């Protein structure tokens, strides 16, 4: 195994040492979409945090992604937990337009 010191750049295509990037999956993640769904449900970040067994601050970092400072998307397993808790399809949290489509189908029922 090769020792990487701070002076040694990471090989191309690798991030190097440290925490790995969260990968929400190929459908992406949009915090504004999650906020829209939560608002429609009448839920707060705390309600979702309790439903998925995480802290409110973690959920808050998801809700600001991609534009807010110190925000990050959830991992794929966390995305699945969110979708189960909200009884929403995976695509609904990928974009605001998809969230609006999902919410429109709920109103139609």
Coordinates of N, CA and C in Angstrom, one line a residue, residues 23-71:
X23 N -23.4 9.8 -2.1 CA -23.9 9.7 -3.4 C -25.4 9.3 -3.3
X24 N -26.2 10.2 -3.6 CA -27.7 9.9 -3.5 C -28.2 9.0 -4.6
X25 N -27.4 8.7 -5.6 CA -27.9 7.9 -6.7 C -28.0 8.6 -8.0
X26 N -28.4 7.9 -9.0 CA -28.4 8.5 -10.4 C -29.5 9.5 -10.5
X27 N -30.6 9.5 -9.7 CA -31.7 10.4 -9.8 C -31.4 11.8 -9.1
X28 N -30.2 11.8 -8.4 CA -29.8 13.1 -7.8 C -30.6 13.4 -6.5
X29 N -30.4 14.6 -6.0 CA -31.0 15.0 -4.8 C -31.2 16.5 -4.9
X30 N -32.4 17.0 -4.5 CA -32.6 18.5 -4.4 C -33.3 18.8 -3.1
X31 N -32.6 19.5 -2.3 CA -33.1 19.9 -1.0 C -34.4 20.6 -1.0
X32 N -34.6 21.5 -2.1 CA -35.8 22.3 -2.2 C -37.0 21.3 -2.5
X33 N -36.8 20.2 -3.2 CA -37.8 19.3 -3.4 C -38.3 18.6 -2.1
X34 N -37.3 18.3 -1.3 CA -37.6 17.7 0.1 C -38.4 18.7 0.9
X35 N -37.9 20.0 0.9 CA -38.6 21.0 1.7 C -40.1 21.2 1.2
X36 N -40.3 21.1 -0.1 CA -41.6 21.3 -0.7 C -42.5 20.1 -0.2
X37 N -42.0 18.9 -0.2 CA -42.8 17.8 0.2 C -43.1 17.9 1.7
X38 N -42.1 18.2 2.5 CA -42.3 18.3 3.9 C -43.3 19.4 4.3
X39 N -43.3 20.5 3.5 CA -44.2 21.6 3.8 C -45.6 21.1 3.4
X40 N -45.8 20.4 2.4 CA -47.1 19.9 2.0 C -47.7 18.9 3.0
X41 N -46.8 18.1 3.6 CA -47.2 17.1 4.6 C -47.4 17.8 5.9
X42 N -46.9 19.0 6.1 CA -47.0 19.7 7.4 C -46.0 19.2 8.4
X43 N -44.9 18.7 7.8 CA -43.8 18.1 8.6 C -42.7 19.2 8.8
X44 N -41.9 19.1 9.9 CA -40.7 19.9 10.1 C -39.5 19.0 9.8
X45 N -38.4 19.6 9.9 CA -37.1 18.8 9.8 C -37.1 17.8 10.9
X46 N -37.5 18.2 12.1 CA -37.6 17.3 13.3 C -38.5 16.1 13.1
X47 N -39.6 16.3 12.4 CA -40.5 15.2 12.2 C -39.8 14.1 11.3
X48 N -39.2 14.6 10.2 CA -38.5 13.7 9.3 C -37.4 13.0 10.1
X49 N -36.6 13.8 10.8 CA -35.5 13.2 11.5 C -35.9 12.1 12.5
X50 N -37.0 12.3 13.2 CA -37.5 11.3 14.1 C -38.0 10.0 13.3
X51 N -38.6 10.3 12.1 CA -39.1 9.1 11.3 C -38.0 8.3 10.7
X52 N -36.8 8.9 10.4 CA -35.7 8.1 9.9 C -34.6 7.8 10.9
X53 N -34.8 8.3 12.1 CA -33.8 7.9 13.2 C -32.5 8.7 13.1
X54 N -32.5 9.9 12.7 CA -31.3 10.7 12.6 C -31.6 12.0 13.3
X55 N -30.6 12.9 13.3 CA -30.8 14.2 14.0 C -31.3 15.2 13.1
X56 N -31.9 16.2 13.7 CA -32.5 17.3 12.9 C -31.4 18.1 12.1
X57 N -30.2 18.2 12.6 CA -29.2 18.9 11.9 C -28.8 18.1 10.7
X58 N -28.8 16.8 10.7 CA -28.5 16.0 9.5 C -29.5 16.3 8.4
X59 N -30.8 16.3 8.8 CA -31.8 16.5 7.8 C -31.7 17.9 7.3
X60 N -31.3 18.9 8.1 CA -31.1 20.3 7.7 C -30.0 20.4 6.6
X61 N -29.0 19.6 6.8 CA -27.9 19.6 5.7 C -28.4 19.1 4.4
X62 N -29.3 18.2 4.4 CA -29.9 17.6 3.2 C -30.8 18.7 2.5
X63 N -31.5 19.4 3.3 CA -32.5 20.4 2.8 C -31.9 21.6 2.1
X64 N -30.7 21.9 2.5 CA -30.0 23.0 1.8 C -29.2 22.6 0.6
X65 N -29.0 21.3 0.3 CA -28.2 20.9 -0.8 C -29.0 21.2 -2.1
X66 N -28.4 21.7 -3.1 CA -26.9 21.9 -3.4 C -26.4 23.3 -3.1
X67 N -27.3 24.2 -2.8 CA -26.8 25.6 -2.8 C -26.2 26.1 -1.5
X68 N -26.7 25.6 -0.3 CA -26.3 26.2 0.9 C -24.9 25.7 1.4
X69 N -24.2 26.6 2.1 CA -22.9 26.2 2.7 C -23.1 25.1 3.7
X70 N -22.1 24.2 3.7 CA -22.1 23.1 4.7 C -23.3 22.1 4.5
X71 N -23.8 22.0 3.3 CA -24.9 21.1 3.0 C -24.3 19.9 2.2

